[in-house]
Tab-separated table of C-alpha atoms in Angstrom:
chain	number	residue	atom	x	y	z
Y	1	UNK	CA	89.079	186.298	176.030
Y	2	UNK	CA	88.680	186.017	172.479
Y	3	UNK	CA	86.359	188.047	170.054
Y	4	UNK	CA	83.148	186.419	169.847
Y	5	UNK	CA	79.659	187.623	167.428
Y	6	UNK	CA	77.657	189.524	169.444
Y	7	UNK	CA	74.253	187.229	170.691
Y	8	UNK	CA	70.835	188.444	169.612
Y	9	UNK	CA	67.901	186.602	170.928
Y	10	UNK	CA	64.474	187.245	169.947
Y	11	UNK	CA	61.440	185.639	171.839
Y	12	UNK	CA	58.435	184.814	169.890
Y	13	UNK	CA	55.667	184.481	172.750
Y	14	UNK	CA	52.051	182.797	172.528
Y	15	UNK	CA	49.579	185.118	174.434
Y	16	UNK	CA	47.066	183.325	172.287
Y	17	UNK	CA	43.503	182.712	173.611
Y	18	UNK	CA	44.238	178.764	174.600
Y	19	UNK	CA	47.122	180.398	177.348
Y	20	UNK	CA	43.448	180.440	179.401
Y	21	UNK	CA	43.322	176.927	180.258
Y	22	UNK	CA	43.978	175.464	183.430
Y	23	UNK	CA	47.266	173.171	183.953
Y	24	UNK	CA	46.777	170.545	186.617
Y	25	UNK	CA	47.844	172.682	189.344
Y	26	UNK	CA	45.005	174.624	188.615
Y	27	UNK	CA	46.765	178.121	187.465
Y	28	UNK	CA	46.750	179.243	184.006
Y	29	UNK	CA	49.080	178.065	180.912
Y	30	UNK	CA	49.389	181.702	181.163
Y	31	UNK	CA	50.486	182.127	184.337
Y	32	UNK	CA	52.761	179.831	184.425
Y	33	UNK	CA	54.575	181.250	181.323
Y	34	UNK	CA	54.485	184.150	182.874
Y	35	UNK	CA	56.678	183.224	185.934
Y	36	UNK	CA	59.270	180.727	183.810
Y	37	UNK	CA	60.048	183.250	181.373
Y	38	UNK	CA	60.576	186.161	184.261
Y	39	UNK	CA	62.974	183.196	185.348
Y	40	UNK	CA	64.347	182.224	182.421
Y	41	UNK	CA	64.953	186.303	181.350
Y	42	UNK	CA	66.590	186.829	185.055
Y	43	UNK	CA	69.387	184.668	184.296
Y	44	UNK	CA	70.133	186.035	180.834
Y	45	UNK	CA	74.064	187.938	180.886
Y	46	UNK	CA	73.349	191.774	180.285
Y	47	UNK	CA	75.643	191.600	176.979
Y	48	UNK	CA	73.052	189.264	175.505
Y	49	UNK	CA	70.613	191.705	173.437
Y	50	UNK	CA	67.233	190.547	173.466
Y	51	UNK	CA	63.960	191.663	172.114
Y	52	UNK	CA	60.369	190.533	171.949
Y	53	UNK	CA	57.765	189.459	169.882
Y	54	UNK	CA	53.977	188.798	170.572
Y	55	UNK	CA	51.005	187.183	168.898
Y	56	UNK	CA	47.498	186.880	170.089
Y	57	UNK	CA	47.377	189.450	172.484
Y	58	UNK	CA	45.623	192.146	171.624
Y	59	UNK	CA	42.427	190.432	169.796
Y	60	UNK	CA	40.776	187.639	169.485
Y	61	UNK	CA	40.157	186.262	166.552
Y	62	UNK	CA	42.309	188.125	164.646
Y	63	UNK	CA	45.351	186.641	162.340
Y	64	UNK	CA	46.941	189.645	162.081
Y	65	UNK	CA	47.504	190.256	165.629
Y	66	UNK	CA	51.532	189.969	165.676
Y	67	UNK	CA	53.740	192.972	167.027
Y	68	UNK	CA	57.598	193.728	167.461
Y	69	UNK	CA	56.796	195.100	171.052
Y	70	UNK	CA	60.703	195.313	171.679
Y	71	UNK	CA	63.112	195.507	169.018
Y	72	UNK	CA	66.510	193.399	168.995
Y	73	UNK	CA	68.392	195.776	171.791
Y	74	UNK	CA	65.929	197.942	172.511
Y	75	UNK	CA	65.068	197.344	176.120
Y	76	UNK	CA	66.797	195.160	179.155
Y	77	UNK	CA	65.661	191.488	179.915
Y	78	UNK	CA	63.848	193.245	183.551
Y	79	UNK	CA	61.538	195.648	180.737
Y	80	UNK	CA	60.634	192.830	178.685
Y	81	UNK	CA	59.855	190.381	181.732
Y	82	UNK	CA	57.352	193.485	182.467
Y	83	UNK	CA	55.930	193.536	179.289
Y	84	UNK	CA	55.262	189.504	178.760
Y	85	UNK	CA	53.747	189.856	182.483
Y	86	UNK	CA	51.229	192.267	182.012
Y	87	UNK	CA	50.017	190.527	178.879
Y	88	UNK	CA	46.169	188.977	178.640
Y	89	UNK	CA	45.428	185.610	176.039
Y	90	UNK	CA	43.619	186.854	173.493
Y	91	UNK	CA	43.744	185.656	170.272
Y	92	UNK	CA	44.920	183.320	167.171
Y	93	UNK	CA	48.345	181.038	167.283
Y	94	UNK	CA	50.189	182.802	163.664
Y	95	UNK	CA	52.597	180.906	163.856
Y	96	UNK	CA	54.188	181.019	160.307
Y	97	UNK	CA	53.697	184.867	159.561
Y	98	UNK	CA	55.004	185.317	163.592
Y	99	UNK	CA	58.539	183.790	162.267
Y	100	UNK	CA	58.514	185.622	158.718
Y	101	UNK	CA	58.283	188.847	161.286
Y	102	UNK	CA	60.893	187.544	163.437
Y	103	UNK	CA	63.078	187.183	160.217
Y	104	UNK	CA	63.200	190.798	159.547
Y	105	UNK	CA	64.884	191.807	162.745
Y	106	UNK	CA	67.896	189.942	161.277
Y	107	UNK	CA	68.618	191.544	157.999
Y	108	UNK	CA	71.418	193.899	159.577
Y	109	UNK	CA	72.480	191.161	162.561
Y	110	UNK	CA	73.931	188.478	159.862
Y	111	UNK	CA	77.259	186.742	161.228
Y	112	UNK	CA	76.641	187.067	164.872
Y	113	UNK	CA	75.049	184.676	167.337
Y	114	UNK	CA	71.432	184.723	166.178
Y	115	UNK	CA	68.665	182.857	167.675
Y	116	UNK	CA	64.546	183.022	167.986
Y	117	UNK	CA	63.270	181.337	170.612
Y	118	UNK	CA	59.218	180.624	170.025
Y	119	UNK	CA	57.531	179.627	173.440
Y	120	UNK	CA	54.148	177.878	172.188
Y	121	UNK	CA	51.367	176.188	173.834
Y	122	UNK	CA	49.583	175.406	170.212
Y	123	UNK	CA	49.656	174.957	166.377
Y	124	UNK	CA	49.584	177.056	163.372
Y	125	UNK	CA	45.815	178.124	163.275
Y	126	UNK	CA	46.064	180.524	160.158
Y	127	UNK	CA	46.883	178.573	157.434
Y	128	UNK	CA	50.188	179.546	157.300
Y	129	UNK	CA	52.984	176.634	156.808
Y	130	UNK	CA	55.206	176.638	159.794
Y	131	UNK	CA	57.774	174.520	157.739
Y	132	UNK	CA	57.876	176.727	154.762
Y	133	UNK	CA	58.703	179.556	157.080
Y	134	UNK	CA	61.579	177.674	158.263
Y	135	UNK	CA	62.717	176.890	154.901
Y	136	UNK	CA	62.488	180.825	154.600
Y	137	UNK	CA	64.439	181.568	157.898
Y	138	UNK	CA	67.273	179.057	156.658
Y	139	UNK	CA	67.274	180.416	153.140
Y	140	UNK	CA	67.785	184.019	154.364
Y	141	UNK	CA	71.429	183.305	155.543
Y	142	UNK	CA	70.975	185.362	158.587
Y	143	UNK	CA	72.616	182.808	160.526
Y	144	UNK	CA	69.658	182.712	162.470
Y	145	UNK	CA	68.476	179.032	165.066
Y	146	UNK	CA	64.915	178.784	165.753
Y	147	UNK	CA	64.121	177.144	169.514
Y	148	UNK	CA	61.058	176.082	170.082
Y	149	UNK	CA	59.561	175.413	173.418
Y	150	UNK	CA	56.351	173.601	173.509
Y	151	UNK	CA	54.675	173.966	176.407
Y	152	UNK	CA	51.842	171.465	176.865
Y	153	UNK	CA	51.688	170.010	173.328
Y	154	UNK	CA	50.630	166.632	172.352
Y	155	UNK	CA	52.707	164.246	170.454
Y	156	UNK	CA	50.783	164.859	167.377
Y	157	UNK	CA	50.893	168.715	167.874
Y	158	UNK	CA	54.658	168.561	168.252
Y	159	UNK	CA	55.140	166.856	165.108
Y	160	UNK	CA	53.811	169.882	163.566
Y	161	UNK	CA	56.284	172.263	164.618
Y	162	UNK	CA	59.297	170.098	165.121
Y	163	UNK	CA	60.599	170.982	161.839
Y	164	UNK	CA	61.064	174.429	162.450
Y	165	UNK	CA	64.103	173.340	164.862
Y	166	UNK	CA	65.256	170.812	162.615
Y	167	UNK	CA	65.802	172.898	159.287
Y	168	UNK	CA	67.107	176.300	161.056
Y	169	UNK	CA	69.783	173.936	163.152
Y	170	UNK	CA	67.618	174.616	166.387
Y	171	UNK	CA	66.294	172.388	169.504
Y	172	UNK	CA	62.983	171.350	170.164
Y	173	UNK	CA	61.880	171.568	174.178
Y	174	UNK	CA	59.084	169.694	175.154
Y	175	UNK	CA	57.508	171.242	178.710
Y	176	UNK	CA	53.781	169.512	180.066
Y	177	UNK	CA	54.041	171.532	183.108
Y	178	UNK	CA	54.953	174.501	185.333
Y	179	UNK	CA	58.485	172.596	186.076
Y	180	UNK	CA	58.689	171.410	183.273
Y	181	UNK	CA	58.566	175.042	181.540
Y	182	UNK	CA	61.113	176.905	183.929
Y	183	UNK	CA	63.432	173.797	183.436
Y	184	UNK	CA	62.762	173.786	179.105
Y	185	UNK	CA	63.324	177.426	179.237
Y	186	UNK	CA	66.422	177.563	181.491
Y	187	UNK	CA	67.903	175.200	179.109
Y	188	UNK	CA	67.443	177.062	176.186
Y	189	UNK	CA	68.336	180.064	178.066
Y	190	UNK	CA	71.970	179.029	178.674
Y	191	UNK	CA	72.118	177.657	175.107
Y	192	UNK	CA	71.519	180.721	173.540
Y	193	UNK	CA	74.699	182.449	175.331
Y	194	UNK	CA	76.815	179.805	173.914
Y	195	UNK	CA	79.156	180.420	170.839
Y	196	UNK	CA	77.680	178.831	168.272
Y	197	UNK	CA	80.304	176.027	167.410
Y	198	UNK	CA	79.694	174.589	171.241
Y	199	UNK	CA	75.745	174.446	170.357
Y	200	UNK	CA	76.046	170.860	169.049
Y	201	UNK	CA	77.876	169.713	172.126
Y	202	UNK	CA	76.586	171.741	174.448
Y	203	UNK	CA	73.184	169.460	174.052
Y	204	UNK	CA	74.922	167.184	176.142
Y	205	UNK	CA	76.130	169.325	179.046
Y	206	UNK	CA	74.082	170.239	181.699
Y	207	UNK	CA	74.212	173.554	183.443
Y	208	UNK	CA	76.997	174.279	185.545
């Protein structure tokens, strides 16, 4: 086979207070992300080196609440399905700052297979500027794709955050429901495994 970067994903997830409310099939937001990203993480390839980043779920309130609970490589996709699973919402959507941090665990990964994936059920609610921060991500010539799946957002609420995928060469996934969710983030799942010159076709392929 030939040589091929190495493939780094880094999941930004929401454990915001909003991940309370009730979807129409009357679990949690929460709880649903919880069982489509176990999903989504069982069907990642072991050489894929994954790592995880939170927001919101330690305080409420708080704009500062972001941490790097699992560093680029650090732990297995079965660890990190733990982690996001024991998780309560707590706090404030950061969304901005969340993808500055993200940027850093880049700086030594440039020329490989780089992606963030950002699973969000709201806007930026600390006056940072989402777009700016994918200006930022671009700028930095880490190579680096920013997903982001919305899970539950309006039409206005997307057009908020859609430019984050646009600028940093990324897709935009739009999930209203459970299904919806596990489906968005199986896509993006198999996406982020591809080499990066088959990302522009591979929007049109479905999964094999």
């Amino acid at each position: 086979a030939p040589a091929q970067a190495e493939s780094n994903v880094l999941f930004i997830f929401d454990a915001s207070g909003s991940m309370k409310k009730k979807l129409d099939s009357g679990e949690s937001r929460m709880d649903a992300a919880k069982k489509a990203m176990n999903e989504a993480l069982s069907s990642m390839p072991a050489d894929v080196r994954l790592g995880l980043l939170l927001f919101g779920h330690r305080r409420a309130k708080d704009c500062t609440d972001m941490e790097l609970v699992s560093p680029i490589g650090a732990d297995d996709a079965k660890k990190i399905a733990a982690r996001i699973i024991a998780l309560e919402a707590k706090g404030e959507t950061p969304i901005a700052e969340s993808l500055r941090q993200g940027l850093r665990s880049y700086a030594a990964l440039k020329g490989q297979d780089n992606r963030i994936i950002l699973v969000t059920d709201g806007v930026e609610e600390c006056q940072g500027n989402v777009c700016a921060a994918a200006q930022e991500v671009r700028a930095a010539g880490f190579d680096l794709r920013v997903d982001v799946v919305g899970f539950t957002l309006t039409k206005e609420q997307r057009a908020l955050i859609e430019c984050v995928p646009e600028v940093t060469g990324g897709q935009y996934y739009d999930a209203q429901n459970m299904a919806g969710l596990t489906t968005a983030l199986a896509q993006v799942a198999q996406k982020a495994v591809e080499p990066p010159d088959n990302n522009i076709l591979g929007q049109a392929k479905g999964g094999t």
